[in-house]
mmCIF file of N, CA and C in Angstrom:
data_model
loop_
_atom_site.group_PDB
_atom_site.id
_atom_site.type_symbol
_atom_site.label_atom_id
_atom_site.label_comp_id
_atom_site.label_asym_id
_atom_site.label_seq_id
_atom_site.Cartn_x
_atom_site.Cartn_y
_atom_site.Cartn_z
ATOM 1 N N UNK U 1 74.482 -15.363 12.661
ATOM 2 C CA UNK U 1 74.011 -15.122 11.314
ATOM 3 C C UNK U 1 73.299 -16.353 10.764
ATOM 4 N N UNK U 2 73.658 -17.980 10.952
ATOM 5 C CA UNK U 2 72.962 -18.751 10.498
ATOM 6 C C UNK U 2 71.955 -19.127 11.016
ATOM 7 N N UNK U 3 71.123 -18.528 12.665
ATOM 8 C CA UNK U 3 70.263 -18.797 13.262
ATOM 9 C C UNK U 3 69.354 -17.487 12.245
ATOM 10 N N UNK U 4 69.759 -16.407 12.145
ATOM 11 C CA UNK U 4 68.903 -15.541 11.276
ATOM 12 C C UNK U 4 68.446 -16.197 9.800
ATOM 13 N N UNK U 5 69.701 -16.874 9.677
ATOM 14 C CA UNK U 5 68.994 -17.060 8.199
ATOM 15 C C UNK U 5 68.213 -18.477 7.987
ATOM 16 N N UNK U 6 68.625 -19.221 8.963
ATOM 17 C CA UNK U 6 67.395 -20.542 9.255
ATOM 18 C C UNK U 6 66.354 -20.091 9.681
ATOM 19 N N UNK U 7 65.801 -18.946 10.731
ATOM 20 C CA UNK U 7 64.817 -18.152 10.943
ATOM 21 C C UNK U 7 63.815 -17.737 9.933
ATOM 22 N N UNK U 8 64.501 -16.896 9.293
ATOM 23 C CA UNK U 8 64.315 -15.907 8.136
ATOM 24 C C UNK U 8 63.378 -17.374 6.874
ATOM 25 N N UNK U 9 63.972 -18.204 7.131
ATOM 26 C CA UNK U 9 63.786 -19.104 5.701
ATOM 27 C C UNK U 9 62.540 -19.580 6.144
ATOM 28 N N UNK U 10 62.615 -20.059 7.391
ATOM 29 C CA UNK U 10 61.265 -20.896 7.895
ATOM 30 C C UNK U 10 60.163 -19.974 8.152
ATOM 31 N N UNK U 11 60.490 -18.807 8.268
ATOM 32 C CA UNK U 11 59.383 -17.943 8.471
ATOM 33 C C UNK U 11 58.597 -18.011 6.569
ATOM 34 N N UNK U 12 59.471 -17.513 5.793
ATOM 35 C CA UNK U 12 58.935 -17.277 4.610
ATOM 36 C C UNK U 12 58.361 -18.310 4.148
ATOM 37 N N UNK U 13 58.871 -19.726 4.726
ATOM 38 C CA UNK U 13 58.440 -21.400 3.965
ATOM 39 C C UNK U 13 56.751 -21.265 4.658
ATOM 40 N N UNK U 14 56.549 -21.149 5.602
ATOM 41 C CA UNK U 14 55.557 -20.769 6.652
ATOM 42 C C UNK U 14 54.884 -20.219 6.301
ATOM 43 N N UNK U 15 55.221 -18.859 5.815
ATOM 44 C CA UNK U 15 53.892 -18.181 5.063
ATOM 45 C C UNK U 15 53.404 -18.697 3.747
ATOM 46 N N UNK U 16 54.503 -18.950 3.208
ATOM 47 C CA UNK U 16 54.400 -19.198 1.852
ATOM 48 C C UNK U 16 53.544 -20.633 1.951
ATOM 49 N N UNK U 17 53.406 -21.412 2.356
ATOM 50 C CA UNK U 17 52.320 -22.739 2.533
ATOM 51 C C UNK U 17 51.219 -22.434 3.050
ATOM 52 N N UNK U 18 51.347 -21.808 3.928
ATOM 53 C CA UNK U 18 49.712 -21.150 4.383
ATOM 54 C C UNK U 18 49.062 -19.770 3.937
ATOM 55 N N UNK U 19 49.472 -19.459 2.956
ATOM 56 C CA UNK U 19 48.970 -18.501 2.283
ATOM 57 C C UNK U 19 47.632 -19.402 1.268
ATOM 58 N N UNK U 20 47.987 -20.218 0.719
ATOM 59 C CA UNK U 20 46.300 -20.635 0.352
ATOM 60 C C UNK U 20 45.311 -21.070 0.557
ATOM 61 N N UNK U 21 45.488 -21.399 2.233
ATOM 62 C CA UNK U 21 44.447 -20.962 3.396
ATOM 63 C C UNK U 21 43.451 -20.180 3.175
ATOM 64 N N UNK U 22 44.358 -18.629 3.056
ATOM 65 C CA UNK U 22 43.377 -17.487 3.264
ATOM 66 C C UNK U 22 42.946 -17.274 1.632
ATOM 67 N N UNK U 23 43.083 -17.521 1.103
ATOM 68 C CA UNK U 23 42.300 -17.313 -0.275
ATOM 69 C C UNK U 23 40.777 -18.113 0.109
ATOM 70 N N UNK U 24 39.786 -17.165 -0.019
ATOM 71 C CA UNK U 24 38.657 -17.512 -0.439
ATOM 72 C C UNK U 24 38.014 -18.392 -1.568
ATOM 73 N N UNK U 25 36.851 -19.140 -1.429
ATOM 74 C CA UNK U 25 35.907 -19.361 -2.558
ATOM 75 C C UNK U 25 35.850 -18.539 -3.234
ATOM 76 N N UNK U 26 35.387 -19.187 -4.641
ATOM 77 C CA UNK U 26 34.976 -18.273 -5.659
ATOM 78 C C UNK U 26 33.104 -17.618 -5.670
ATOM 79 N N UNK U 27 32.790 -18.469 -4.307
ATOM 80 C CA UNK U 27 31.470 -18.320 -3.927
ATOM 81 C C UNK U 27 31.208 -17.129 -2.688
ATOM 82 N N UNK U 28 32.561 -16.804 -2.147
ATOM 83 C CA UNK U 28 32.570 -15.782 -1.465
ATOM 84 C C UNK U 28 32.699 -16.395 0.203
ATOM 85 N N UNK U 29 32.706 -17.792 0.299
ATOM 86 C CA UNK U 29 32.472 -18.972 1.365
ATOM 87 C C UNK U 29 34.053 -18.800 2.097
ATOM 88 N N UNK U 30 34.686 -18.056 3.387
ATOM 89 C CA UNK U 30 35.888 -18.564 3.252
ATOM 90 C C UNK U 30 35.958 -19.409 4.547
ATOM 91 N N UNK U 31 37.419 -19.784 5.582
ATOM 92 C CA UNK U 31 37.423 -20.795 6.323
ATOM 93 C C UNK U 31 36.356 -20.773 7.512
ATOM 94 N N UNK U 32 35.596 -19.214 8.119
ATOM 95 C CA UNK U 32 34.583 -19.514 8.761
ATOM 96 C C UNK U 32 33.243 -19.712 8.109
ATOM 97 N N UNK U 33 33.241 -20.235 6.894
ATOM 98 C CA UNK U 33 31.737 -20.068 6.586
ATOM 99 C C UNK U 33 30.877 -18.988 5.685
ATOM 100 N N UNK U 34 29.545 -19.201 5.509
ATOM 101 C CA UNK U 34 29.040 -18.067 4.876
ATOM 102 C C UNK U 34 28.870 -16.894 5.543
ATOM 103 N N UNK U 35 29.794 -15.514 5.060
ATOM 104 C CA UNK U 35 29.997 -14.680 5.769
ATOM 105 C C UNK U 35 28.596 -13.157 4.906
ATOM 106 N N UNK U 36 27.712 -12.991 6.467
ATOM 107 C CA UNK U 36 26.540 -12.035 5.804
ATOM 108 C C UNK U 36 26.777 -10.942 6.409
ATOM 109 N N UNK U 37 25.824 -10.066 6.633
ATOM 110 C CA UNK U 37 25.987 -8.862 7.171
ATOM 111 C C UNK U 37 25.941 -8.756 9.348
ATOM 112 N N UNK U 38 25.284 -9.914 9.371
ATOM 113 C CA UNK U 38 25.295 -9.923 10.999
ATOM 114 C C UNK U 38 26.380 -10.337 11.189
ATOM 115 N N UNK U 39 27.470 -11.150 10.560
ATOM 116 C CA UNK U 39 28.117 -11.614 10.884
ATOM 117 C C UNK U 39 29.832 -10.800 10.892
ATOM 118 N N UNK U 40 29.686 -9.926 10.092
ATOM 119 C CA UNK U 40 30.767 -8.367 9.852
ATOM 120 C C UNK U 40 30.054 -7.890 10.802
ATOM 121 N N UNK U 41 29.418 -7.434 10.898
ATOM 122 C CA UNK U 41 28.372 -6.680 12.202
ATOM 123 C C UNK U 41 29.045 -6.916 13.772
ATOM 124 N N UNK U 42 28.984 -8.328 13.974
ATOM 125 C CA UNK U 42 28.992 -8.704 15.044
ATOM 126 C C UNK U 42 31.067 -8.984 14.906
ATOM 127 N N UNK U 43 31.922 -9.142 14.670
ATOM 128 C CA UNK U 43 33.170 -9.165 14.246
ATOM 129 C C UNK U 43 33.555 -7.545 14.798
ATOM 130 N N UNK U 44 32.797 -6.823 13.723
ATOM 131 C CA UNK U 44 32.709 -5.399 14.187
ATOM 132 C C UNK U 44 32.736 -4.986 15.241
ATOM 133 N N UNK U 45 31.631 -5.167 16.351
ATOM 134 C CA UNK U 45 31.307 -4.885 17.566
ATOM 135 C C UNK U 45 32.608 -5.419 18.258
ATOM 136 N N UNK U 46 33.070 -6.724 17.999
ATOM 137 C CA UNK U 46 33.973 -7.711 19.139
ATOM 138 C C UNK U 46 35.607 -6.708 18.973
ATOM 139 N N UNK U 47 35.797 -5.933 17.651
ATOM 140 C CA UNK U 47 37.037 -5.059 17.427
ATOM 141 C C UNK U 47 36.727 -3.653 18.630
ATOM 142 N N UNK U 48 35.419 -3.122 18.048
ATOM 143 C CA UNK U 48 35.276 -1.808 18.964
ATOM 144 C C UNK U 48 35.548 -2.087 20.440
ATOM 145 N N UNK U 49 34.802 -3.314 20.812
ATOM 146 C CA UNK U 49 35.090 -3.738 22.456
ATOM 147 C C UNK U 49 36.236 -3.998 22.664
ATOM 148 N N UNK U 50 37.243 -4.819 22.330
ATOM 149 C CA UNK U 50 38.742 -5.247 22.430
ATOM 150 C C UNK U 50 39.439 -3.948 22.982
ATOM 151 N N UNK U 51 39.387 -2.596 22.443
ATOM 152 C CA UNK U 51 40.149 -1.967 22.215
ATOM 153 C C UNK U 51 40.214 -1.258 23.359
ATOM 154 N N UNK U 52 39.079 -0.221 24.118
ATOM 155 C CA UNK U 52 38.805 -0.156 25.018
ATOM 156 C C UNK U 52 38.795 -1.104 26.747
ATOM 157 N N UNK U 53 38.761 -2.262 26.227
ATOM 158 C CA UNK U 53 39.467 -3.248 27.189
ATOM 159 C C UNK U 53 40.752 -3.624 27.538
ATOM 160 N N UNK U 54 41.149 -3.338 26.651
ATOM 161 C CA UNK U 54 43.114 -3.549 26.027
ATOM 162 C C UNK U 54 43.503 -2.586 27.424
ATOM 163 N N UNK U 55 42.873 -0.942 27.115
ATOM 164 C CA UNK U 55 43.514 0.136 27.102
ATOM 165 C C UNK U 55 43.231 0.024 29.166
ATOM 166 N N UNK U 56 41.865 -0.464 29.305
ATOM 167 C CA UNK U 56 41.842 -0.394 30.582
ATOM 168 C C UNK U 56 42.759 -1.470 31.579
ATOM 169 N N UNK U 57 43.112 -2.624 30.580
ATOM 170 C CA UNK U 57 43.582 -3.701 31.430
ATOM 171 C C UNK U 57 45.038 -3.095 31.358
ATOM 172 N N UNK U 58 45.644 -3.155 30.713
ATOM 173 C CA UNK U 58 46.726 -2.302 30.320
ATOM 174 C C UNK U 58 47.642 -1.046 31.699
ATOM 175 N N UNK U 59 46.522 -0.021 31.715
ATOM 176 C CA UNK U 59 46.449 0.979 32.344
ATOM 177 C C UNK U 59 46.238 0.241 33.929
ATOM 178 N N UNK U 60 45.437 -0.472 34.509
ATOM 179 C CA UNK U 60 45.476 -1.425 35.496
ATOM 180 C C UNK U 60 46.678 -1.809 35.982
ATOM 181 N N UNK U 61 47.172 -2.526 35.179
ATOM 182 C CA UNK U 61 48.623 -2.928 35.712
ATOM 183 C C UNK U 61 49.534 -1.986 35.319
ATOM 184 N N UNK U 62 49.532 -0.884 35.015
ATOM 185 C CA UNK U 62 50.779 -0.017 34.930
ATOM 186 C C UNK U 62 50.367 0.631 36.092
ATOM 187 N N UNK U 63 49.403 0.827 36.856
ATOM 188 C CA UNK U 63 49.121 1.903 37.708
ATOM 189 C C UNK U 63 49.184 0.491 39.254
ATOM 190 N N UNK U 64 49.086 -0.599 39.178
ATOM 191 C CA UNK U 64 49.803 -1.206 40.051
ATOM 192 C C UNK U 64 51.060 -1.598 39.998
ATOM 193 N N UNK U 65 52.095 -1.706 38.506
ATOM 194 C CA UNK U 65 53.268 -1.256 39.284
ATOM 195 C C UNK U 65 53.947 -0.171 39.658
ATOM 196 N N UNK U 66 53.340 0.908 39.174
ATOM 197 C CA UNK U 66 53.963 2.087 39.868
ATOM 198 C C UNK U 66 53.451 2.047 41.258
ATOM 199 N N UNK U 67 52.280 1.321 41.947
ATOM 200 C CA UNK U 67 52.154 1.523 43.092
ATOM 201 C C UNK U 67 52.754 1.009 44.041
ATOM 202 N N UNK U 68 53.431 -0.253 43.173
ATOM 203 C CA UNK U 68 54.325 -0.769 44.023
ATOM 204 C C UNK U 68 55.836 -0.811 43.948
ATOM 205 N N UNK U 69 56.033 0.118 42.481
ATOM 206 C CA UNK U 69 57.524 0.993 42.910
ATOM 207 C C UNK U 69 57.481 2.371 44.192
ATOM 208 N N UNK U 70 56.256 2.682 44.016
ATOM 209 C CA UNK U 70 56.435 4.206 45.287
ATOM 210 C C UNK U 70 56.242 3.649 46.297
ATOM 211 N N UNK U 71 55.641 2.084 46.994
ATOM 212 C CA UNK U 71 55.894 1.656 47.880
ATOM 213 C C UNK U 71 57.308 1.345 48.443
ATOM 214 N N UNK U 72 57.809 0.845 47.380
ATOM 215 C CA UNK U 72 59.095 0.279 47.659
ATOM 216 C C UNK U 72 60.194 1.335 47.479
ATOM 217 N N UNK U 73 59.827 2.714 46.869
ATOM 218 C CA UNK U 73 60.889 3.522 47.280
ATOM 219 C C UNK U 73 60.652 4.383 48.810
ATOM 220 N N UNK U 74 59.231 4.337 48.970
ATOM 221 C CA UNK U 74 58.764 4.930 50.698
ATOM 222 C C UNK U 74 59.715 4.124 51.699
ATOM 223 N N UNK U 75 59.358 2.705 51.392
ATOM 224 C CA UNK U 75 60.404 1.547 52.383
ATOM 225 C C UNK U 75 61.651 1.658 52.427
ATOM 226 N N UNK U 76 62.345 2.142 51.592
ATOM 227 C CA UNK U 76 63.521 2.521 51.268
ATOM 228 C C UNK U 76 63.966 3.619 51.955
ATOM 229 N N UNK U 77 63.296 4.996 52.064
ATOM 230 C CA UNK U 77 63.416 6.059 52.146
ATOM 231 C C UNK U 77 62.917 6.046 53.878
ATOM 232 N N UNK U 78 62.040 4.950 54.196
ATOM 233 C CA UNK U 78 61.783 4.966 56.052
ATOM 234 C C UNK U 78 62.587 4.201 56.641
ATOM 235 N N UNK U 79 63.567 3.495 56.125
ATOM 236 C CA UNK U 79 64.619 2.424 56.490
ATOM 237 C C UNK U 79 66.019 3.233 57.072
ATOM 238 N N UNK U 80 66.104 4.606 56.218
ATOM 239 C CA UNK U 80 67.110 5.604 56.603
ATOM 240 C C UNK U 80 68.385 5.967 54.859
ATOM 241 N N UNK U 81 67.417 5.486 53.870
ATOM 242 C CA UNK U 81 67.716 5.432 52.796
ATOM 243 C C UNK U 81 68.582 4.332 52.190
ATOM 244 N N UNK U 82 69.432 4.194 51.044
ATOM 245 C CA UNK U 82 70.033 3.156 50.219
ATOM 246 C C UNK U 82 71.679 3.269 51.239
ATOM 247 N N UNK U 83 71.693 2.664 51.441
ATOM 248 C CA UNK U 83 73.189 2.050 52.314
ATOM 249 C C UNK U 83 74.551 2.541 51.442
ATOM 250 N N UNK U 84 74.261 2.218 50.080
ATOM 251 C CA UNK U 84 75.491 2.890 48.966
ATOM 252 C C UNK U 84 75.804 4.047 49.467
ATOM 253 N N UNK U 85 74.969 4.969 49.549
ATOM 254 C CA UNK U 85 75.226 6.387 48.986
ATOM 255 C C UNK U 85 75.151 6.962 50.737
ATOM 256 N N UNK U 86 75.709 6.197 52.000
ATOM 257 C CA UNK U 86 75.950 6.781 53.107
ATOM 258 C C UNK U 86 77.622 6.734 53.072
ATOM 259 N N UNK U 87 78.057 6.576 52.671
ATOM 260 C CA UNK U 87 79.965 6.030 53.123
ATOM 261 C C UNK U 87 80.719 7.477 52.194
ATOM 262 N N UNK U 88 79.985 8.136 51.888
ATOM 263 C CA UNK U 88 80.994 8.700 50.795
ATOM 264 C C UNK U 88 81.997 8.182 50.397
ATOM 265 N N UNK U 89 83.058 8.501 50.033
ATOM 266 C CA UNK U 89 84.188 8.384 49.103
ATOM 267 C C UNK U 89 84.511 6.864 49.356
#
């Protein structure tokens, strides 16, 4: 309970100091600069791409470890199966 609540505190001290970071100029200027329309534009584009990349890299490695769980249950299963479950009782 006191690791939660030393947690809990430093998280909120944490935000709470860097919260006036993200407040903008009153000029509209914030920590990257003058922000125009190419520049939402191009932010834009880099979200649409992410997402579709996520989903393929993602899908990549789930479809190599299942390939190498059905390997390793084939090896299993050409070995003469799991050793436990020959002894009965």
């Amino acid at each position: 309970m006191r690791r939660l609540t030393k947690t809990l505190f430093l998280t909120i001290a944490l935000l709470a100091l860097s919260a006036p970071m993200a407040f903008a100029q009153a000029s509209g200027e914030g920590a990257y600069g003058e922000t125009d329309d190419k520049v939402v534009t191009n932010a834009a584009f880099i979200v649409i791409a992410f997402f579709p990349v996520l989903v393929l890299v993602v899908s990549l490695l789930q479809w190599r470890l299942e390939k190498r769980k059905d390997e390793r249950k084939a090896a299993v299963k050409a070995a003469g199966g799991d050793k436990r479950w020959s002894g009965g009782w």
